[in-house]
Amino acid sequence: MDVYEITAYKEGVDDSGVNYLSPSDSFEKIINGFIYRQVLQSRMGVGYFAPQLAFKTRIFGIFEHTLPDSSRQLLAFDQFALYKYNTGTGVFDFVPFGGSMVGYTGFNIAAKDLYISGVSYPTAGNLPRFVFCGEGITPNAAGSSIFFYDGVDVKDYTSVVDNPNYAPPPGGALNSASYVVWVNERINFIVPVIAGIEYNQGTLFSGIRTVSGNGDKFNVAGSGLFQADTYQAITGVTILGQIMIHNYDRMAYTMEKTRDAFNPYFGRAVPGVLGTNAKFSAVSWNDTVRSIGRTGILGTDGRSNLRVDNKIPYFTAREIDQLGFNLTYGGFDRLNNQFLWAYKESESDSETQNSVLVGNYEENTWSTFDQRFSVFGQTDIGLNLTWDQIEAASGNPSWAQWDTTDEIWDRIGLGGSVQKTLAGDDLGFIYELNQDFDDYYTTILAVGQTSVTILILAATGMQVGDLVTVSGVVGMLDANGNSGINNFDEQTNTQTKDLYTVLIANAGGIVINLDSTLLTPWVSGGTVSKVIKFQAQTIPFNPYRAEGRRIFISHVEFFIENTGGSLLVDVFADQQTTPFKENCLMKPKSTSVEQEGEWVEMVVDQEANFLTFVMKQTSPAVQLRLSSMRLHCERGGYTH
């Protein structure tokens, strides 16, 4: 009997004859999970970073604004306005329009794929300023849609009233641009519109930023319009070290700094077999820029432009909606070293993104999350408590005493510099990723008891079809005096009844499929959260295939972390659509945190050309961690 072990700890074959396989090469499909440090695990949940933004519309950008003194502010854009995060109150405050922009009625971004680009760019006097632009921003009365935030108001960057040092390019008024970056001591507007003409291959750059204001002038020595020598249009821009990388639909293009102040850029095409089609999909990390094209995912380091999706070569063509392809938005999760791309699924009824493609660059693995995000961002701003800050006067009623706080205990005491990955959605919510083991954890304010149950909630991002748990409700007892609505025990982290399905969702709450007419009245309290449905599928397994032999597997062992709940396993023979073993429960007997994990065995006793294992978990409030999987097998009969 041979043993093949999928594990993080060893590779190759050891003296006892165990064949060690890498998890990154053993799983071909992962949903709501990922491999990190070679351990397969379900994804962590998301929580609300701040209350819903005032207009309750789609989020078009999240940015960390760096001030000249190296302090930071967190900014967010929705369909109509800019907001600044208030570290004192924990909410995003609306930023008014000022200067020449008084009376401007808002951005009014019409299309969901017209995102905002922005960058911190100080004034000539080194005062803080955040400059932003975007194709979808409605022009003001002067015909401009390039604005800036000066710490008080939103103003017009191209107005000498608001920006006295500004001087337009020789070709005429600067109306708008698709992207803006600060590099090479200059501000750069990519795909600018000058005097009504759009330069699809162009980069408009200012003079060198000086105290005389040349950094806002586009008619001085050292400023100009650089146009790439190609018919292709720019489909993204990213800074990689000291290089500005432009993406095109069939290549990448680098703009490198020169020593010539009058000709500050040297442009160079980086040909590739594929190109970028989603204009805001480019993400820079670890000396590479990754972006999404209709026929593949690209990695560009400034020297080569190669596809990096060999494990999922048809994903972007088949799984991403082609008509909504430009909705795809890229981000990065530093906690788990993951590239993130929010996208709209192919043949989906959704009007916007409803999934996230995740690529772990260290493990070279891929997975998908069923999360509904429009954009991503990062910050180290926001609430991280220390022990002496937990008290009711701080503004959160759950802090009245230490054992009632809803905060995550292992985050307390880390201080304000904890890196956070943020995401926005279509409803004006901004979330923090990796915060808990459930999604959308929300307080119940009241309950309506009918043939279905109406949960009146604080503002929530839950939607129709979500599977949810309810816990902590006081009242609503059945005839035997037991809770008739709570289906999750927070003390033991166990699901006690079937999950509920969200039937209706709106700003005031949700409706779930529970007939509560015979239950006692709701008294107080309770929370509701969306569960995470994890699934991982192995490659069709048969190490004897090259010998022309079938495989017989007697049993499989799973090493599961004790605090990770249970695991259900389906087994398929020869890639059939129906499993011959279904929902086999794999659950550690011990829940002791002192014991890292436990081996749990499943009998298979099956011969086939290939055997495929699908592991599933829908347990709330826990994160599954599978460190190892042993397949005990031997050669079967000859294949035909």
mmCIF file of N, CA and C in Angstrom, residues 332-428:
data_model
loop_
_atom_site.group_PDB
_atom_site.id
_atom_site.type_symbol
_atom_site.label_atom_id
_atom_site.label_comp_id
_atom_site.label_asym_id
_atom_site.label_seq_id
_atom_site.Cartn_x
_atom_site.Cartn_y
_atom_site.Cartn_z
ATOM 1 N N PHE A 332 -4.928 44.356 -3.517
ATOM 2 C CA PHE A 332 -3.961 43.439 -2.925
ATOM 3 C C PHE A 332 -4.213 43.315 -1.431
ATOM 4 N N ASP A 333 -4.133 42.085 -0.938
ATOM 5 C CA ASP A 333 -4.301 41.775 0.479
ATOM 6 C C ASP A 333 -2.921 41.433 1.041
ATOM 7 N N ARG A 334 -2.344 42.373 1.789
ATOM 8 C CA ARG A 334 -0.989 42.160 2.308
ATOM 9 C C ARG A 334 -0.939 41.099 3.389
ATOM 10 N N LEU A 335 -2.036 40.897 4.083
ATOM 11 C CA LEU A 335 -2.037 39.915 5.170
ATOM 12 C C LEU A 335 -1.793 38.506 4.654
ATOM 13 N N ASN A 336 -2.392 38.179 3.505
ATOM 14 C CA ASN A 336 -2.281 36.824 2.959
ATOM 15 C C ASN A 336 -1.517 36.768 1.643
ATOM 16 N N ASN A 337 -0.879 37.896 1.246
ATOM 17 C CA ASN A 337 -0.107 37.943 0.000
ATOM 18 C C ASN A 337 -0.947 37.543 -1.207
ATOM 19 N N GLN A 338 -2.123 38.143 -1.310
ATOM 20 C CA GLN A 338 -3.057 37.772 -2.364
ATOM 21 C C GLN A 338 -3.382 38.955 -3.273
ATOM 22 N N PHE A 339 -3.322 38.718 -4.580
ATOM 23 C CA PHE A 339 -3.916 39.631 -5.536
ATOM 24 C C PHE A 339 -5.425 39.402 -5.523
ATOM 25 N N LEU A 340 -6.190 40.483 -5.631
ATOM 26 C CA LEU A 340 -7.640 40.405 -5.594
ATOM 27 C C LEU A 340 -8.210 41.099 -6.823
ATOM 28 N N TRP A 341 -9.153 40.455 -7.495
ATOM 29 C CA TRP A 341 -9.858 41.095 -8.606
ATOM 30 C C TRP A 341 -11.346 40.871 -8.454
ATOM 31 N N ALA A 342 -12.080 41.950 -8.198
ATOM 32 C CA ALA A 342 -13.531 41.867 -8.153
ATOM 33 C C ALA A 342 -14.061 41.854 -9.580
ATOM 34 N N TYR A 343 -14.950 40.912 -9.890
ATOM 35 C CA TYR A 343 -15.441 40.783 -11.262
ATOM 36 C C TYR A 343 -16.897 40.327 -11.262
ATOM 37 N N LYS A 344 -17.530 40.496 -12.401
ATOM 38 C CA LYS A 344 -18.891 40.014 -12.591
ATOM 39 C C LYS A 344 -18.840 38.652 -13.266
ATOM 40 N N GLU A 345 -19.520 37.687 -12.676
ATOM 41 C CA GLU A 345 -19.506 36.334 -13.223
ATOM 42 C C GLU A 345 -20.194 36.277 -14.583
ATOM 43 N N SER A 346 -19.684 35.420 -15.441
ATOM 44 C CA SER A 346 -20.290 35.191 -16.741
ATOM 45 C C SER A 346 -21.703 34.635 -16.564
ATOM 46 N N GLU A 347 -22.619 35.090 -17.399
ATOM 47 C CA GLU A 347 -24.024 34.648 -17.395
ATOM 48 C C GLU A 347 -24.705 34.905 -16.056
ATOM 49 N N SER A 348 -24.250 35.933 -15.363
ATOM 50 C CA SER A 348 -24.851 36.284 -14.082
ATOM 51 C C SER A 348 -25.941 37.324 -14.286
ATOM 52 N N ASP A 349 -26.969 37.275 -13.415
ATOM 53 C CA ASP A 349 -28.039 38.269 -13.467
ATOM 54 C C ASP A 349 -27.639 39.562 -12.756
ATOM 55 N N SER A 350 -26.515 39.539 -12.072
ATOM 56 C CA SER A 350 -26.075 40.716 -11.329
ATOM 57 C C SER A 350 -25.717 41.852 -12.278
ATOM 58 N N GLU A 351 -25.934 43.093 -11.824
ATOM 59 C CA GLU A 351 -25.572 44.255 -12.619
ATOM 60 C C GLU A 351 -24.129 44.687 -12.370
ATOM 61 N N THR A 352 -23.503 44.114 -11.373
ATOM 62 C CA THR A 352 -22.159 44.541 -11.010
ATOM 63 C C THR A 352 -21.355 43.343 -10.524
ATOM 64 N N GLN A 353 -20.196 43.597 -9.939
ATOM 65 C CA GLN A 353 -19.346 42.498 -9.501
ATOM 66 C C GLN A 353 -20.030 41.662 -8.410
ATOM 67 N N ASN A 354 -19.858 40.358 -8.509
ATOM 68 C CA ASN A 354 -20.408 39.469 -7.487
ATOM 69 C C ASN A 354 -19.430 38.367 -7.076
ATOM 70 N N SER A 355 -18.185 38.464 -7.525
ATOM 71 C CA SER A 355 -17.167 37.489 -7.147
ATOM 72 C C SER A 355 -15.802 38.157 -7.118
ATOM 73 N N VAL A 356 -14.860 37.475 -6.470
ATOM 74 C CA VAL A 356 -13.489 37.962 -6.403
ATOM 75 C C VAL A 356 -12.549 36.823 -6.800
ATOM 76 N N LEU A 357 -11.681 37.077 -7.757
ATOM 77 C CA LEU A 357 -10.629 36.130 -8.121
ATOM 78 C C LEU A 357 -9.422 36.428 -7.254
ATOM 79 N N VAL A 358 -8.870 35.391 -6.647
ATOM 80 C CA VAL A 358 -7.762 35.544 -5.707
ATOM 81 C C VAL A 358 -6.554 34.771 -6.225
ATOM 82 N N GLY A 359 -5.427 35.456 -6.339
ATOM 83 C CA GLY A 359 -4.185 34.806 -6.733
ATOM 84 C C GLY A 359 -3.120 35.017 -5.677
ATOM 85 N N ASN A 360 -2.627 33.935 -5.089
ATOM 86 C CA ASN A 360 -1.567 34.042 -4.082
ATOM 87 C C ASN A 360 -0.222 33.918 -4.791
ATOM 88 N N TYR A 361 0.522 35.024 -4.802
ATOM 89 C CA TYR A 361 1.745 35.013 -5.616
ATOM 90 C C TYR A 361 2.840 34.144 -5.013
ATOM 91 N N GLU A 362 2.834 33.932 -3.698
ATOM 92 C CA GLU A 362 3.848 33.071 -3.079
ATOM 93 C C GLU A 362 3.592 31.603 -3.386
ATOM 94 N N GLU A 363 2.322 31.203 -3.311
ATOM 95 C CA GLU A 363 1.981 29.796 -3.513
ATOM 96 C C GLU A 363 1.668 29.468 -4.971
ATOM 97 N N ASN A 364 1.458 30.517 -5.788
ATOM 98 C CA ASN A 364 1.011 30.330 -7.163
ATOM 99 C C ASN A 364 -0.266 29.504 -7.203
ATOM 100 N N THR A 365 -1.247 29.912 -6.395
ATOM 101 C CA THR A 365 -2.541 29.229 -6.355
ATOM 102 C C THR A 365 -3.640 30.245 -6.634
ATOM 103 N N TRP A 366 -4.798 29.711 -7.019
ATOM 104 C CA TRP A 366 -5.934 30.539 -7.384
ATOM 105 C C TRP A 366 -7.192 30.057 -6.678
ATOM 106 N N SER A 367 -8.086 30.984 -6.380
ATOM 107 C CA SER A 367 -9.374 30.634 -5.793
ATOM 108 C C SER A 367 -10.361 31.745 -6.110
ATOM 109 N N THR A 368 -11.636 31.512 -5.794
ATOM 110 C CA THR A 368 -12.662 32.527 -5.978
ATOM 111 C C THR A 368 -13.439 32.710 -4.678
ATOM 112 N N PHE A 369 -13.816 33.945 -4.417
ATOM 113 C CA PHE A 369 -14.628 34.283 -3.247
ATOM 114 C C PHE A 369 -15.981 34.810 -3.736
ATOM 115 N N ASP A 370 -17.055 34.470 -3.026
ATOM 116 C CA ASP A 370 -18.373 34.989 -3.412
ATOM 117 C C ASP A 370 -18.658 36.283 -2.651
ATOM 118 N N GLN A 371 -17.881 37.311 -2.946
ATOM 119 C CA GLN A 371 -18.022 38.607 -2.289
ATOM 120 C C GLN A 371 -18.386 39.666 -3.326
ATOM 121 N N ARG A 372 -19.162 40.667 -2.895
ATOM 122 C CA ARG A 372 -19.737 41.646 -3.810
ATOM 123 C C ARG A 372 -19.056 43.001 -3.607
ATOM 124 N N PHE A 373 -17.857 43.136 -4.138
ATOM 125 C CA PHE A 373 -17.078 44.350 -3.939
ATOM 126 C C PHE A 373 -16.938 45.116 -5.251
ATOM 127 N N SER A 374 -16.926 46.446 -5.152
ATOM 128 C CA SER A 374 -16.720 47.275 -6.327
ATOM 129 C C SER A 374 -15.264 47.696 -6.452
ATOM 130 N N VAL A 375 -14.604 48.016 -5.325
ATOM 131 C CA VAL A 375 -13.215 48.478 -5.349
ATOM 132 C C VAL A 375 -12.488 47.955 -4.114
ATOM 133 N N PHE A 376 -11.157 48.081 -4.139
ATOM 134 C CA PHE A 376 -10.325 47.721 -2.991
ATOM 135 C C PHE A 376 -9.461 48.910 -2.591
ATOM 136 N N GLY A 377 -8.976 48.884 -1.357
ATOM 137 C CA GLY A 377 -8.059 49.896 -0.867
ATOM 138 C C GLY A 377 -7.303 49.362 0.331
ATOM 139 N N GLN A 378 -6.329 50.131 0.808
ATOM 140 C CA GLN A 378 -5.546 49.733 1.976
ATOM 141 C C GLN A 378 -5.366 50.919 2.899
ATOM 142 N N THR A 379 -5.219 50.633 4.182
ATOM 143 C CA THR A 379 -4.965 51.691 5.150
ATOM 144 C C THR A 379 -4.440 51.098 6.437
ATOM 145 N N ASP A 380 -3.749 51.928 7.227
ATOM 146 C CA ASP A 380 -3.453 51.548 8.605
ATOM 147 C C ASP A 380 -4.181 52.481 9.552
ATOM 148 N N ILE A 381 -5.137 53.242 8.988
ATOM 149 C CA ILE A 381 -5.992 54.117 9.785
ATOM 150 C C ILE A 381 -7.206 53.330 10.247
ATOM 151 N N GLY A 382 -7.712 53.650 11.411
ATOM 152 C CA GLY A 382 -8.929 53.014 11.879
ATOM 153 C C GLY A 382 -8.783 52.467 13.272
ATOM 154 N N LEU A 383 -9.877 51.954 13.778
ATOM 155 C CA LEU A 383 -9.964 51.581 15.178
ATOM 156 C C LEU A 383 -9.256 50.258 15.459
ATOM 157 N N ASN A 384 -8.291 50.279 16.348
ATOM 158 C CA ASN A 384 -7.703 49.081 16.932
ATOM 159 C C ASN A 384 -7.533 49.375 18.418
ATOM 160 N N LEU A 385 -8.233 48.641 19.232
ATOM 161 C CA LEU A 385 -8.366 49.001 20.640
ATOM 162 C C LEU A 385 -7.202 48.508 21.490
ATOM 163 N N THR A 386 -6.942 49.230 22.555
ATOM 164 C CA THR A 386 -6.112 48.726 23.637
ATOM 165 C C THR A 386 -7.034 48.452 24.805
ATOM 166 N N TRP A 387 -6.573 47.671 25.760
ATOM 167 C CA TRP A 387 -7.447 47.229 26.839
ATOM 168 C C TRP A 387 -8.087 48.396 27.585
ATOM 169 N N ASP A 388 -7.319 49.438 27.844
ATOM 170 C CA ASP A 388 -7.871 50.529 28.633
ATOM 171 C C ASP A 388 -8.816 51.426 27.846
ATOM 172 N N GLN A 389 -9.008 51.132 26.562
ATOM 173 C CA GLN A 389 -9.949 51.906 25.761
ATOM 174 C C GLN A 389 -11.330 51.260 25.691
ATOM 175 N N ILE A 390 -11.464 50.066 26.205
ATOM 176 C CA ILE A 390 -12.734 49.362 26.095
ATOM 177 C C ILE A 390 -13.643 49.769 27.241
ATOM 178 N N GLU A 391 -14.515 50.684 26.966
ATOM 179 C CA GLU A 391 -15.491 51.128 27.952
ATOM 180 C C GLU A 391 -16.615 51.831 27.216
ATOM 181 N N ALA A 392 -17.780 51.901 27.847
ATOM 182 C CA ALA A 392 -18.984 52.353 27.171
ATOM 183 C C ALA A 392 -18.882 53.786 26.670
ATOM 184 N N ALA A 393 -18.119 54.627 27.343
ATOM 185 C CA ALA A 393 -18.046 56.040 26.977
ATOM 186 C C ALA A 393 -17.398 56.264 25.619
ATOM 187 N N SER A 394 -16.701 55.240 25.085
ATOM 188 C CA SER A 394 -16.027 55.413 23.803
ATOM 189 C C SER A 394 -17.001 55.470 22.636
ATOM 190 N N GLY A 395 -18.247 55.147 22.871
ATOM 191 C CA GLY A 395 -19.223 55.299 21.808
ATOM 192 C C GLY A 395 -19.812 54.017 21.287
ATOM 193 N N ASN A 396 -19.249 52.874 21.590
ATOM 194 C CA ASN A 396 -19.804 51.611 21.154
ATOM 195 C C ASN A 396 -20.490 50.951 22.345
ATOM 196 N N PRO A 397 -21.785 50.724 22.269
ATOM 197 C CA PRO A 397 -22.491 50.170 23.429
ATOM 198 C C PRO A 397 -22.018 48.792 23.834
ATOM 199 N N SER A 398 -21.357 48.080 22.920
ATOM 200 C CA SER A 398 -20.899 46.739 23.269
ATOM 201 C C SER A 398 -19.670 46.766 24.162
ATOM 202 N N TRP A 399 -19.122 47.969 24.425
ATOM 203 C CA TRP A 399 -17.916 48.049 25.236
ATOM 204 C C TRP A 399 -18.225 48.328 26.703
ATOM 205 N N ALA A 400 -19.461 48.182 27.122
ATOM 206 C CA ALA A 400 -19.829 48.505 28.503
ATOM 207 C C ALA A 400 -19.038 47.674 29.503
ATOM 208 N N GLN A 401 -18.737 46.447 29.153
ATOM 209 C CA GLN A 401 -17.874 45.620 29.987
ATOM 210 C C GLN A 401 -17.089 44.696 29.064
ATOM 211 N N TRP A 402 -15.971 44.232 29.579
ATOM 212 C CA TRP A 402 -15.011 43.580 28.686
ATOM 213 C C TRP A 402 -15.552 42.335 27.998
ATOM 214 N N ASP A 403 -16.441 41.588 28.647
ATOM 215 C CA ASP A 403 -16.866 40.322 28.058
ATOM 216 C C ASP A 403 -18.052 40.465 27.114
ATOM 217 N N THR A 404 -18.446 41.702 26.790
ATOM 218 C CA THR A 404 -19.544 41.881 25.854
ATOM 219 C C THR A 404 -19.115 42.531 24.547
ATOM 220 N N THR A 405 -17.866 42.890 24.440
ATOM 221 C CA THR A 405 -17.452 43.549 23.211
ATOM 222 C C THR A 405 -17.524 42.596 22.017
ATOM 223 N N ASP A 406 -17.929 43.138 20.874
ATOM 224 C CA ASP A 406 -17.997 42.359 19.643
ATOM 225 C C ASP A 406 -16.675 42.394 18.885
ATOM 226 N N GLU A 407 -15.704 43.127 19.404
ATOM 227 C CA GLU A 407 -14.431 43.247 18.705
ATOM 228 C C GLU A 407 -13.679 41.914 18.748
ATOM 229 N N ILE A 408 -12.691 41.789 17.894
ATOM 230 C CA ILE A 408 -11.927 40.553 17.813
ATOM 231 C C ILE A 408 -10.762 40.627 18.783
ATOM 232 N N TRP A 409 -10.727 39.706 19.712
ATOM 233 C CA TRP A 409 -9.817 39.833 20.844
ATOM 234 C C TRP A 409 -8.344 39.802 20.458
ATOM 235 N N ASP A 410 -7.985 39.049 19.454
ATOM 236 C CA ASP A 410 -6.560 38.991 19.140
ATOM 237 C C ASP A 410 -6.084 40.221 18.375
ATOM 238 N N ARG A 411 -6.991 41.157 18.063
ATOM 239 C CA ARG A 411 -6.584 42.407 17.439
ATOM 240 C C ARG A 411 -6.366 43.508 18.469
ATOM 241 N N ILE A 412 -6.920 43.310 19.685
ATOM 242 C CA ILE A 412 -6.853 44.355 20.695
ATOM 243 C C ILE A 412 -5.410 44.529 21.170
ATOM 244 N N GLY A 413 -4.998 45.774 21.274
ATOM 245 C CA GLY A 413 -3.653 46.062 21.758
ATOM 246 C C GLY A 413 -2.621 46.209 20.672
ATOM 247 N N LEU A 414 -3.028 46.019 19.399
ATOM 248 C CA LEU A 414 -2.057 46.109 18.319
ATOM 249 C C LEU A 414 -1.778 47.548 17.909
ATOM 250 N N GLY A 415 -2.636 48.463 18.352
ATOM 251 C CA GLY A 415 -2.398 49.865 18.045
ATOM 252 C C GLY A 415 -2.953 50.272 16.701
ATOM 253 N N GLY A 416 -2.697 51.505 16.311
ATOM 254 C CA GLY A 416 -3.318 52.073 15.131
ATOM 255 C C GLY A 416 -2.581 51.828 13.840
ATOM 256 N N SER A 417 -1.495 51.104 13.843
ATOM 257 C CA SER A 417 -0.711 50.929 12.625
ATOM 258 C C SER A 417 -0.962 49.583 11.958
ATOM 259 N N VAL A 418 -2.017 48.890 12.340
ATOM 260 C CA VAL A 418 -2.315 47.595 11.744
ATOM 261 C C VAL A 418 -2.785 47.794 10.303
ATOM 262 N N GLN A 419 -2.133 47.130 9.359
ATOM 263 C CA GLN A 419 -2.501 47.245 7.959
ATOM 264 C C GLN A 419 -3.844 46.589 7.715
ATOM 265 N N LYS A 420 -4.724 47.292 7.035
ATOM 266 C CA LYS A 420 -6.049 46.768 6.754
ATOM 267 C C LYS A 420 -6.281 46.761 5.251
ATOM 268 N N THR A 421 -6.959 45.734 4.776
ATOM 269 C CA THR A 421 -7.410 45.685 3.392
ATOM 270 C C THR A 421 -8.886 46.044 3.384
ATOM 271 N N LEU A 422 -9.240 47.070 2.623
ATOM 272 C CA LEU A 422 -10.606 47.576 2.596
ATOM 273 C C LEU A 422 -11.252 47.272 1.248
ATOM 274 N N ALA A 423 -12.581 47.266 1.237
ATOM 275 C CA ALA A 423 -13.335 47.069 0.002
ATOM 276 C C ALA A 423 -14.641 47.828 0.114
ATOM 277 N N GLY A 424 -15.121 48.334 -1.019
ATOM 278 C CA GLY A 424 -16.403 49.014 -1.072
ATOM 279 C C GLY A 424 -17.396 48.217 -1.889
ATOM 280 N N ASP A 425 -18.669 48.612 -1.815
ATOM 281 C CA ASP A 425 -19.684 47.907 -2.589
ATOM 282 C C ASP A 425 -20.672 48.881 -3.213
ATOM 283 N N ASP A 426 -21.745 48.353 -3.789
ATOM 284 C CA ASP A 426 -22.734 49.167 -4.495
ATOM 285 C C ASP A 426 -23.670 49.919 -3.561
ATOM 286 N N LEU A 427 -23.638 49.600 -2.284
ATOM 287 C CA LEU A 427 -24.585 50.180 -1.330
ATOM 288 C C LEU A 427 -23.978 51.283 -0.488
ATOM 289 N N GLY A 428 -22.726 51.619 -0.724
ATOM 290 C CA GLY A 428 -22.082 52.664 0.054
ATOM 291 C C GLY A 428 -21.405 52.176 1.309
#
